[in-house]
Coordinates of C-alpha atoms in Angstrom, one line a residue:
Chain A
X19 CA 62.0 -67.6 13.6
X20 CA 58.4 -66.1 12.0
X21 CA 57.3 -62.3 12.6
X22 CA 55.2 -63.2 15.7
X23 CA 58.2 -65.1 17.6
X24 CA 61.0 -61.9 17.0
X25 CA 58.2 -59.6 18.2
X26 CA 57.6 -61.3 21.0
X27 CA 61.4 -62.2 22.1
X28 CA 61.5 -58.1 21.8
X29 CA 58.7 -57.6 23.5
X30 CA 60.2 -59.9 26.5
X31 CA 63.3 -58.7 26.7
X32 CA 62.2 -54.9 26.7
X33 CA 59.7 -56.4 29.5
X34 CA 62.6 -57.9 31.6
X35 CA 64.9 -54.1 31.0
X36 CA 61.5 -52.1 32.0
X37 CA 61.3 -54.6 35.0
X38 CA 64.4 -54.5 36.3
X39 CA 65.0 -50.8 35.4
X40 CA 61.5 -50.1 37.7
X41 CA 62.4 -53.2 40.4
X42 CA 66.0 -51.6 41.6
X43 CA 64.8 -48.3 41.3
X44 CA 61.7 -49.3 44.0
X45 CA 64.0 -51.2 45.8
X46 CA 66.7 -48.2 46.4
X47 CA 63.3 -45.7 46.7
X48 CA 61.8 -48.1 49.5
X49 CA 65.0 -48.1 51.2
X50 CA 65.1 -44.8 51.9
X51 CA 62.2 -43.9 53.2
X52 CA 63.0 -44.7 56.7
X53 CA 66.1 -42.6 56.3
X54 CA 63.8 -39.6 55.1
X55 CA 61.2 -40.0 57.9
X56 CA 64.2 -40.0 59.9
X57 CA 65.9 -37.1 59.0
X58 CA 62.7 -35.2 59.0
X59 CA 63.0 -35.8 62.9
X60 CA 67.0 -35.6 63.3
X61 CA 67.6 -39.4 63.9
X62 CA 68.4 -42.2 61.7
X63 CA 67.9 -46.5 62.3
X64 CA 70.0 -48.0 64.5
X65 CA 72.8 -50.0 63.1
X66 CA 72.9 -52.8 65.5
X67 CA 69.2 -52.8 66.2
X68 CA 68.5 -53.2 62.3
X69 CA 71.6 -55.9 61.9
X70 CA 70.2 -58.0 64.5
X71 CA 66.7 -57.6 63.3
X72 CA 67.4 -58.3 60.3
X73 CA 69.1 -61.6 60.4
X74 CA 66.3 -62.6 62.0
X75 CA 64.0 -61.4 59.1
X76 CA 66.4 -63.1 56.7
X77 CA 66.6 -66.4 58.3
X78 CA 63.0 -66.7 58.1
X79 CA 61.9 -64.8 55.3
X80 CA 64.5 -65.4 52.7
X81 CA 63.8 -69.4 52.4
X82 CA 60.2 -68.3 52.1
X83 CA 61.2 -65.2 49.3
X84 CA 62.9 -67.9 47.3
X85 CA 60.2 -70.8 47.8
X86 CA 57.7 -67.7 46.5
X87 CA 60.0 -67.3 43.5
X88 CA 60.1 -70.2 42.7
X89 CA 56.8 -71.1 42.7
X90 CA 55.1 -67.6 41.2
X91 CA 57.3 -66.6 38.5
X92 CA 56.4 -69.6 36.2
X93 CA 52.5 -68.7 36.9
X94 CA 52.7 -64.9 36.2
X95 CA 54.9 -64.8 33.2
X96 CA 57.6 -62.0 32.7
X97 CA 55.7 -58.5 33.7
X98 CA 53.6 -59.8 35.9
X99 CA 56.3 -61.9 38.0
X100 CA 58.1 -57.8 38.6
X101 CA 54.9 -56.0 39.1
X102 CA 53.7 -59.1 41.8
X103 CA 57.1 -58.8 43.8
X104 CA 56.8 -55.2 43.4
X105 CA 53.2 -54.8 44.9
X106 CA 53.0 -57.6 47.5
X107 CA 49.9 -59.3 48.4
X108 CA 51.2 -62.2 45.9
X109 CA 49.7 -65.3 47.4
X110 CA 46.5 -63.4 48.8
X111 CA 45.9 -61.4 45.8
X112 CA 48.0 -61.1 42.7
X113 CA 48.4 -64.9 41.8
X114 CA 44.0 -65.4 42.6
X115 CA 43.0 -62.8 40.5
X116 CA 46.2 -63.4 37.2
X117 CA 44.8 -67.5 37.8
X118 CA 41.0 -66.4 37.2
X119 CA 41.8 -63.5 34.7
X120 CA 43.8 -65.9 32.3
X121 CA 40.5 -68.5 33.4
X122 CA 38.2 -66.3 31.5
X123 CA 40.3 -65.1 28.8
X124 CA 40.8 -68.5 28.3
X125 CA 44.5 -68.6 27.5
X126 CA 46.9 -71.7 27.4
X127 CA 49.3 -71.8 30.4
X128 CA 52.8 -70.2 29.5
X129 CA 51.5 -69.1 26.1
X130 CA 52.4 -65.6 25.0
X131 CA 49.0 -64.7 25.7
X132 CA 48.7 -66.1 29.4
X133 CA 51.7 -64.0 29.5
X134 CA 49.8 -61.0 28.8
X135 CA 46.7 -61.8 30.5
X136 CA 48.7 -62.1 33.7
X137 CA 50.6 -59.0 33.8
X138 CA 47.8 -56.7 32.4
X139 CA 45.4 -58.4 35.6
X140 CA 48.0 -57.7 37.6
X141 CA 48.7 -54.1 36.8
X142 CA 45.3 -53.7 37.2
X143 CA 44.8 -55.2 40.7
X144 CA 47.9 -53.4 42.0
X145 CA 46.3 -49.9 40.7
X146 CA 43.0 -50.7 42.2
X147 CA 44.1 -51.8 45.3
X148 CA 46.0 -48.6 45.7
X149 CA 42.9 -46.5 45.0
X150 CA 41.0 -48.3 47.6
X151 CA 43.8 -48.0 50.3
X152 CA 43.8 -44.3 49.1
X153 CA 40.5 -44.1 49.6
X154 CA 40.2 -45.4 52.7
X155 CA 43.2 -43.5 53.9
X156 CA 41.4 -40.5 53.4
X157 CA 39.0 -41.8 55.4
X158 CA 40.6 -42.6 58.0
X159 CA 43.0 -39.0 58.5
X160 CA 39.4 -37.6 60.8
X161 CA 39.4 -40.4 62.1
X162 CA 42.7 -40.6 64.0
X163 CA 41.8 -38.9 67.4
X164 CA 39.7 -41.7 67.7
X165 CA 41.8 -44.1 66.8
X166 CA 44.0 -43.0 69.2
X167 CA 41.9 -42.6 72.0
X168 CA 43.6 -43.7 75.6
X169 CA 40.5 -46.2 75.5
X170 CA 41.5 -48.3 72.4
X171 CA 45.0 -48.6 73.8
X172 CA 44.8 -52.5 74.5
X173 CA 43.4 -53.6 71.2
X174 CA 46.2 -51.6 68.8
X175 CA 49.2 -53.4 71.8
X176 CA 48.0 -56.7 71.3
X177 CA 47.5 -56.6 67.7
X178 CA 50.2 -59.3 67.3
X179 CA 48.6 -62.0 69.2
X180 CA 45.3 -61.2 67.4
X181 CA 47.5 -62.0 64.6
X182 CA 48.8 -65.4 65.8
X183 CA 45.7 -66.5 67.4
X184 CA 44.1 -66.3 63.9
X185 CA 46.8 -67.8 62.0
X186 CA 47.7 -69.5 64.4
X187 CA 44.1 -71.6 64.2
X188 CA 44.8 -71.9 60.3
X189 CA 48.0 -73.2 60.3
X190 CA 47.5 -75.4 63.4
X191 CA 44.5 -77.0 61.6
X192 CA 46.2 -77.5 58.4
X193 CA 48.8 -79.1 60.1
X194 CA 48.3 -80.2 63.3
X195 CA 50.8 -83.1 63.5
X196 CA 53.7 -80.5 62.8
X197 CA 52.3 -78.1 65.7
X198 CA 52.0 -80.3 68.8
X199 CA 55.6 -80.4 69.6
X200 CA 56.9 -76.8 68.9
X201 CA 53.8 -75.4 70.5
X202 CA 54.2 -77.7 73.3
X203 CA 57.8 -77.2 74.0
X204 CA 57.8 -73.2 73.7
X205 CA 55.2 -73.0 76.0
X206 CA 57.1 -75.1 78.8
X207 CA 60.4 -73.1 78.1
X208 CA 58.1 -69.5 78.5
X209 CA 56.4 -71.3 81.8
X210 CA 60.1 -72.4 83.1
X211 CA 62.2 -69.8 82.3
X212 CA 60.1 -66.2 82.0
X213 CA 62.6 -64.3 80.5
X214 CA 62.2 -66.3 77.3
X215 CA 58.7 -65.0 77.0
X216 CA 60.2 -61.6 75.2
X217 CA 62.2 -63.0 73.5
X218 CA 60.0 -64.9 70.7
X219 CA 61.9 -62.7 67.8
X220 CA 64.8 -65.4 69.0
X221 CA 62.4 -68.6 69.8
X222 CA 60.8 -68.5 66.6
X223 CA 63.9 -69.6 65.0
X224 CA 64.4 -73.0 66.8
X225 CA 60.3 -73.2 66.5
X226 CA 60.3 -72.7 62.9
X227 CA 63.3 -75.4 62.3
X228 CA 62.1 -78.0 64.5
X229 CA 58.8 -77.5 62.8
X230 CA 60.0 -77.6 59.4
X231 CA 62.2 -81.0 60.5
X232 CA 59.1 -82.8 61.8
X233 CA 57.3 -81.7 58.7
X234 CA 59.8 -83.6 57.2
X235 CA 60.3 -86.7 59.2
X236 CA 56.4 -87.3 58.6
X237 CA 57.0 -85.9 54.9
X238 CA 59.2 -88.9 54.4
X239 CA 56.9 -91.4 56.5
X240 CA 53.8 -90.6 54.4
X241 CA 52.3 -89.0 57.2
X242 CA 51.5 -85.2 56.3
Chain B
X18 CA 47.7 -36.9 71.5
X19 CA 50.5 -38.9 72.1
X20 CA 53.8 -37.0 70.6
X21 CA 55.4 -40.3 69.4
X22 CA 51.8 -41.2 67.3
X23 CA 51.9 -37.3 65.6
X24 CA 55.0 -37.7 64.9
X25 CA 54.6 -40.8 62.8
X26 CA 51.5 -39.6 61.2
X27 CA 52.8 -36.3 60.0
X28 CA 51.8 -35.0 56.7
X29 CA 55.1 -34.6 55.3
X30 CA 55.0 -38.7 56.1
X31 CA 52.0 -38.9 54.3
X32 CA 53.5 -36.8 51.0
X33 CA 56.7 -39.1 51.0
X34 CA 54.2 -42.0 50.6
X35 CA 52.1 -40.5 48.1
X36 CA 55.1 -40.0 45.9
X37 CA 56.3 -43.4 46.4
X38 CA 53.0 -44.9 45.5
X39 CA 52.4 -42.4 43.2
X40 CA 55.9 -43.8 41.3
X41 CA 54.7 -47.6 41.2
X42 CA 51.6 -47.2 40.1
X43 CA 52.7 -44.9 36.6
X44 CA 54.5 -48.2 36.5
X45 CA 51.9 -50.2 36.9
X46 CA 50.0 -48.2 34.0
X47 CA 52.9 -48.5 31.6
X48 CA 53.4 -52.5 32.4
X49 CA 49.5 -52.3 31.7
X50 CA 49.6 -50.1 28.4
X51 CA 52.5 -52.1 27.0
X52 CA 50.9 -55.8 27.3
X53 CA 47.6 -54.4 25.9
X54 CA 49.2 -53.0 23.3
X55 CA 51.6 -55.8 22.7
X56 CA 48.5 -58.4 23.0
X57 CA 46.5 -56.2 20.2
X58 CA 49.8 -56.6 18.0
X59 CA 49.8 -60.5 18.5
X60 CA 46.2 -60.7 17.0
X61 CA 44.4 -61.2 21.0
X62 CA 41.0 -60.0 20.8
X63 CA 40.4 -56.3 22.5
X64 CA 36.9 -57.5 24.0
X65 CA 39.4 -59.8 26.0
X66 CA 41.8 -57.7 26.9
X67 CA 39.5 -55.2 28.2
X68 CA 37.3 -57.8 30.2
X69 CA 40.7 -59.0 32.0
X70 CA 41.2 -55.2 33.1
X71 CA 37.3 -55.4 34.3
X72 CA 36.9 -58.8 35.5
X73 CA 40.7 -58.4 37.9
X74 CA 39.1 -54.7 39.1
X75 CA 36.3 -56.5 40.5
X76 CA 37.9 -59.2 41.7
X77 CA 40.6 -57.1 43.7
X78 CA 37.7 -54.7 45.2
X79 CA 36.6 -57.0 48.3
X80 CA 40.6 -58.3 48.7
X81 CA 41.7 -54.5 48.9
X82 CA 39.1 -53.6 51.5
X83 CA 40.4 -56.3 53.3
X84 CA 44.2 -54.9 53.3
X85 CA 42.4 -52.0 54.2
X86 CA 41.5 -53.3 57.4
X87 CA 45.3 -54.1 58.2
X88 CA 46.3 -50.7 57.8
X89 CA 44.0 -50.0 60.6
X90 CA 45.3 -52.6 62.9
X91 CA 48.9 -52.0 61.7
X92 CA 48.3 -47.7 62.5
X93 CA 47.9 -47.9 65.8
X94 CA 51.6 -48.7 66.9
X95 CA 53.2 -47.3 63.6
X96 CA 51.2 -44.6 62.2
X97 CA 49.0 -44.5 59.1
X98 CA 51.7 -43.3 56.4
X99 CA 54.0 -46.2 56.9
X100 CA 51.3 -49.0 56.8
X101 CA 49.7 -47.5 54.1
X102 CA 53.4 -47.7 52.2
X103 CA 53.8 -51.5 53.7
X104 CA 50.7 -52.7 52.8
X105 CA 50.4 -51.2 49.3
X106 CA 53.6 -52.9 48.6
X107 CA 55.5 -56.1 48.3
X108 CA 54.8 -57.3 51.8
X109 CA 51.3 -58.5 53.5
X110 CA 49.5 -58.2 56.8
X111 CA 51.4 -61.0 58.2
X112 CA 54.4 -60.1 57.2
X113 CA 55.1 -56.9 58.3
X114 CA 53.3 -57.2 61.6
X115 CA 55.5 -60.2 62.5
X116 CA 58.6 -58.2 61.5
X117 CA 57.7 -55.2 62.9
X118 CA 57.3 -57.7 66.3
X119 CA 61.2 -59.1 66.1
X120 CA 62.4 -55.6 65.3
X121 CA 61.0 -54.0 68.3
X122 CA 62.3 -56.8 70.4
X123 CA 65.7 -56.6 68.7
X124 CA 66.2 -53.0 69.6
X125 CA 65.3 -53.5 73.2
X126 CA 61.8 -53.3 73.3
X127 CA 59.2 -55.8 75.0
X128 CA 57.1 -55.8 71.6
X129 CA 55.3 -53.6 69.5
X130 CA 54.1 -51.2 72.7
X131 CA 53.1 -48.0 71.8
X132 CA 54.2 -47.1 74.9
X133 CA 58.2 -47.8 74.4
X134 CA 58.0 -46.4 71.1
X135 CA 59.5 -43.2 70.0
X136 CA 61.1 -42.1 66.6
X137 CA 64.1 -43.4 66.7
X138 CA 63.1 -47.1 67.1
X139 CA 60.4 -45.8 64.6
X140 CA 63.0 -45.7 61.5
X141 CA 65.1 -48.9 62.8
X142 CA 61.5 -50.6 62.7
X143 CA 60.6 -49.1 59.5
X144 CA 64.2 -50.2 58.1
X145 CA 63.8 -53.8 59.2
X146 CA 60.6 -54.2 57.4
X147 CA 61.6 -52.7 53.8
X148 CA 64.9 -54.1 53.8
X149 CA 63.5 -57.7 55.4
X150 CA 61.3 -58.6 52.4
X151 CA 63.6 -57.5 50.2
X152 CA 64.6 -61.0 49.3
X153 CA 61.6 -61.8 46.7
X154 CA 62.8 -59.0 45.0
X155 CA 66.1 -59.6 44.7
X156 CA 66.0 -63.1 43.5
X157 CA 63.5 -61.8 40.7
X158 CA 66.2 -59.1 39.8
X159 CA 68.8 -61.4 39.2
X160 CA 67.3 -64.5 38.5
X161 CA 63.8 -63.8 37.0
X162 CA 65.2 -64.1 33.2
X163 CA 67.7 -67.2 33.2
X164 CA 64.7 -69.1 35.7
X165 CA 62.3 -68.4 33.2
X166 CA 64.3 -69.1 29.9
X167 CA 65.3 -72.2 32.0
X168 CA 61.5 -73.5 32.7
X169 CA 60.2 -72.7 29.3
X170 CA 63.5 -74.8 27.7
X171 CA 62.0 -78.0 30.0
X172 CA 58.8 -77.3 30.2
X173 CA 56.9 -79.4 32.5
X174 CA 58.9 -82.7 33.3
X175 CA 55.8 -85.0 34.5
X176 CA 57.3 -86.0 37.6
X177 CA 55.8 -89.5 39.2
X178 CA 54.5 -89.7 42.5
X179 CA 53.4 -87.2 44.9
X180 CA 54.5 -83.5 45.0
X181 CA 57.9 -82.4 47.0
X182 CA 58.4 -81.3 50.7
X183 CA 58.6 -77.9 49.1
X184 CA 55.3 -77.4 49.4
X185 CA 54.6 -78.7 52.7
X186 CA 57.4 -76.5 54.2
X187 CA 55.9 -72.9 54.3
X188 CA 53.6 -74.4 56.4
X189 CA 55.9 -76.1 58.6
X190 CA 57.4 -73.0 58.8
X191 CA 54.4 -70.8 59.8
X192 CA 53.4 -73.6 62.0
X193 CA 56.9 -73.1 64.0
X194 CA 56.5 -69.3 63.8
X195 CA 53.0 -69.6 65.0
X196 CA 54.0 -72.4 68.3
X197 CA 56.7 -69.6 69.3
X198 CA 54.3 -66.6 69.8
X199 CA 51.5 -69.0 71.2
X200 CA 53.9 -70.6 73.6
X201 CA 54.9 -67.0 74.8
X202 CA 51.6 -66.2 75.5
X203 CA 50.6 -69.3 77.2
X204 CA 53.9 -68.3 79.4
X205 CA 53.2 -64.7 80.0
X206 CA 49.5 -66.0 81.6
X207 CA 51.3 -68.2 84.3
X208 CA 50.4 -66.1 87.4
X209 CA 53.1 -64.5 88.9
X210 CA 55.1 -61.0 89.2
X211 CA 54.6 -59.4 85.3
X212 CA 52.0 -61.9 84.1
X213 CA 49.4 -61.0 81.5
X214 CA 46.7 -62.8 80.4
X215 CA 45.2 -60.2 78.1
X216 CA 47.8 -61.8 74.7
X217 CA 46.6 -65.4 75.5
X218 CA 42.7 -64.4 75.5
X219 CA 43.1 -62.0 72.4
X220 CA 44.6 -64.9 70.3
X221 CA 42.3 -67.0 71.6
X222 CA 39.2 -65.0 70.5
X223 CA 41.0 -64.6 67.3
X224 CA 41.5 -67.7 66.8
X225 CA 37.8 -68.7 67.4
X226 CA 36.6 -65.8 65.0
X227 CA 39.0 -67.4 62.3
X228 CA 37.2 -70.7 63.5
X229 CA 34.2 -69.3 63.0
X230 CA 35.0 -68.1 59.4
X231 CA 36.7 -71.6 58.3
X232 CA 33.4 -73.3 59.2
X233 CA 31.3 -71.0 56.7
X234 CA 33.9 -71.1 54.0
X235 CA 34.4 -74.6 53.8
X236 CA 31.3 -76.1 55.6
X237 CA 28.8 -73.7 54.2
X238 CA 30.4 -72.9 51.1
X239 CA 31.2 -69.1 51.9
X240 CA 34.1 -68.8 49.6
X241 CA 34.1 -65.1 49.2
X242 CA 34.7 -64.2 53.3
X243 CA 38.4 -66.2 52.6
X244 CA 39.5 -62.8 51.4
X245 CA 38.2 -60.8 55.1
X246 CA 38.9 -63.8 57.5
X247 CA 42.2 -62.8 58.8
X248 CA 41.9 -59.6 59.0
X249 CA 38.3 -59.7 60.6
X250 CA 39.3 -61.9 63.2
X251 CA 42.1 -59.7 64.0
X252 CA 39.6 -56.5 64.3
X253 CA 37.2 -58.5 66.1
X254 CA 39.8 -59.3 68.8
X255 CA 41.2 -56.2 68.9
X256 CA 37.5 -54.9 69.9
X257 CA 37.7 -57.6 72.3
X258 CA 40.8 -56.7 74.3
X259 CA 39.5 -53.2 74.7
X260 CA 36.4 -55.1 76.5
X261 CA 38.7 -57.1 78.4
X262 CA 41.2 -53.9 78.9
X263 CA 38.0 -52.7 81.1
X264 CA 37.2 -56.0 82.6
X265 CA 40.5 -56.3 83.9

């Protein structure tokens, strides 16, 4: 093994200690917040209201966490696979700018050096992005008896169909062979039987796995 | 102002987040310091190193503003501290909008209603968004080392033919998530006793405003508006349903 290859299996594996040192440490920081902002006001979460949330989340999020994973971590090297994870915005944001940072620098995919490149764009993102959001929330603390003027009421409740009709649009054109069905049969069940219609926290379940079957019934026919 | 909205946007909320925050980015700046450093000791040049710093600042400006614009739409229901602390980390818009949605409704609640929320569904809410997305996290914990040790051991085995489901089925997936919430708004705008009609037309002028957008970034070759097209078209039908919140 030369110089260069034991620094850098040091370097790694003080990278992966530092990362998981800082990732549990966020994870067990992040989970408490709601239990502080709770017992600032004398409550805390609802046991049964998170549990059945939750397996909700999980059954749609956790396939998707691991796909992610999967995916990422190859792209963004050691540090910058914990610092993405850690900082969200991975597909959006983190995996753009480490693809056009190691683009310049000109660095060989999976080298040491991309390596580098990656978490050091990373880190940098992630810190700007903070100061922006700091920024802006700065500006926005004067602004919130506007913000939560009687008048804007309807635009901040439906911010979750402005959600899904935008997405919605993209996903629908991207795949529109997948959509016709779920979309179709939903809408029937929400016109037939109206107490489904607030319920979607449970039909997006059987939406999303019929989806993902016909995605792969045309997967397999050559069709997508 | 309403009691439940100064309650979530208290100032000892906003110091809780500030610490947080304030915690992963020193981390970010000693990941930072350590690569430079560690890329100076392996011979890389310092003109690069420093131009990666510049060149991913730049890039992340417009991107951040952007996520900016979700804490907006995200404030209204639960406060600025909170989705200041969920957008600046792990999660995305998407994300933690969609979850915030199921964990309303799993506690009783018709949706994310300002209205039927108070301070106790607040922290279940709050709960089921951190500990939701947890999973990426997790995996990278325990995994991230062996996966990596594993990949670099086999690296890239050419495989023939075309690429795996895998990457058609986040799609899928969104596309299913997507049908459900569209279905139950083309349901709730069936006249009759508790209709609505104000969800349907909202997505629907959010979905032409994301229309609109796709059409300059791919017809006319207006790459940089991918980074604002989501959440513009969500702001722009937000400001929509207040016109419509008049109209009807």
């Amino acid at each position: 093994m030369t110089e260069r290859e034991k620094y850098l299996e040091q370097f790694n594996n003080g990278l992966h200690r530092l990362g998981r040192v800082t990732m549990l440490s966020t994870m067990i920081i992040l989970t408490l917040v709601p239990f502080i902002f709770g017992a600032i006001y004398g409550v805390s979460p609802d046991g049964k209201g998170f549990l059945a949330g939750y397996i909700k989340v999980a059954m749609i999020y956790l396939p998707v966490s691991l796909v992610e994973f999967l995916v990422y971590a190859p792209m963004l090297g050691v540090g910058g696979s914990y610092l993405s994870f850690i900082t969200g915005n991975v597909t959006n944001m983190k995996i753009p700018c480490a693809m056009n940072a190691q683009d310049i620098a000109g660095t060989e995919p999976g080298s040491a050096e991309s390596e580098i490149i990656s978490t050091i764009s990373v880190a940098t993102s992630a810190i700007v992005t903070t100061l922006v959001i700091v920024a802006g929330v700065i500006l926005l603390v004067p602004l919130q008896p506007v913000l939560q003027n009687e008048m804007l009421l309807p635009a901040f409740n439906n911010v979750v169909p402005a959600l899904f009709g935008a997405l919605g649009l993209k996903y629908f054109a991207k795949a529109p062979k997948i959509a016709v069905i779920p979309l179709t049969l939903v809408s029937v069940l929400c016109i037939l039987v109206p107490s489904m219609i607030n319920q979607t926290s449970v039909l997006i379940i059987p939406s999303g796995a019929l989806a993902l079957l016909i995605g792969f019934i045309l997967f397999k026919k050559d069709k997508l | 102002m309403n009691n439940y909205l100064s309650q979530v946007n208290a100032g000892s909320f906003y110091l809780i987040v500030a610490l947080v925050l304030a915690f992963i980015t020193i981390m970010c700046f000693v990941f930072l310091i350590k690569c430079y450093r560690a890329g100076v000791k392996i011979g890389m040049d310092k003109a690069v190193l420093r131009k990666t710093i510049t060149s991913s600042a730049t890039f992340t400006l417009l991107p951040s503003v952007s996520i900016l614009l979700g804490v907006i739409a995200l404030s209204g229901t639960l406060g600025v501290p909170l989705s200041w602390l969920r957008l600046s980390v792990i999660g995305a818009l998407q994300y933690e909008l969609n979850v915030a949605e199921i964990a309303a409704q799993s506690i009783g609640l018709s949706g994310l209603q300002l209205a039927e929320l108070n301070i106790e569904n607040f922290v279940t809410i709050a709960l089921v968004m951190t500990v939701g997305i947890l999973g990426g996290l997790f995996f990278t914990l325990f995994f991230l080392k062996r996966y990596l040790k594993k990949i670099r051991q086999n690296p890239k085995k050419e495989k023939s033919g075309k690429p795996g489901f895998g990457a058609h089925a986040t799609t899928a997936m969104f596309v299913g998530l997507c049908g459900a919430y569209i279905g139950a708004y083309i349901g709730k705008a069936v006249p009759r006793e508790g209709s609505d009609i104000l969800p349907l037309l909202v997505a629907a002028v959010a979905a032409l405003a994301m229309a609109g957008f796709e059409y300059l970034i791919q017809k006319k070759g207006k790459a940089s508006l991918e980074n604002f097209s989501l959440a513009a078209s969500m702001l722009i039908a937000m400001a929509a349903a207040v016109g419509f919140g008049i109209i009807l």
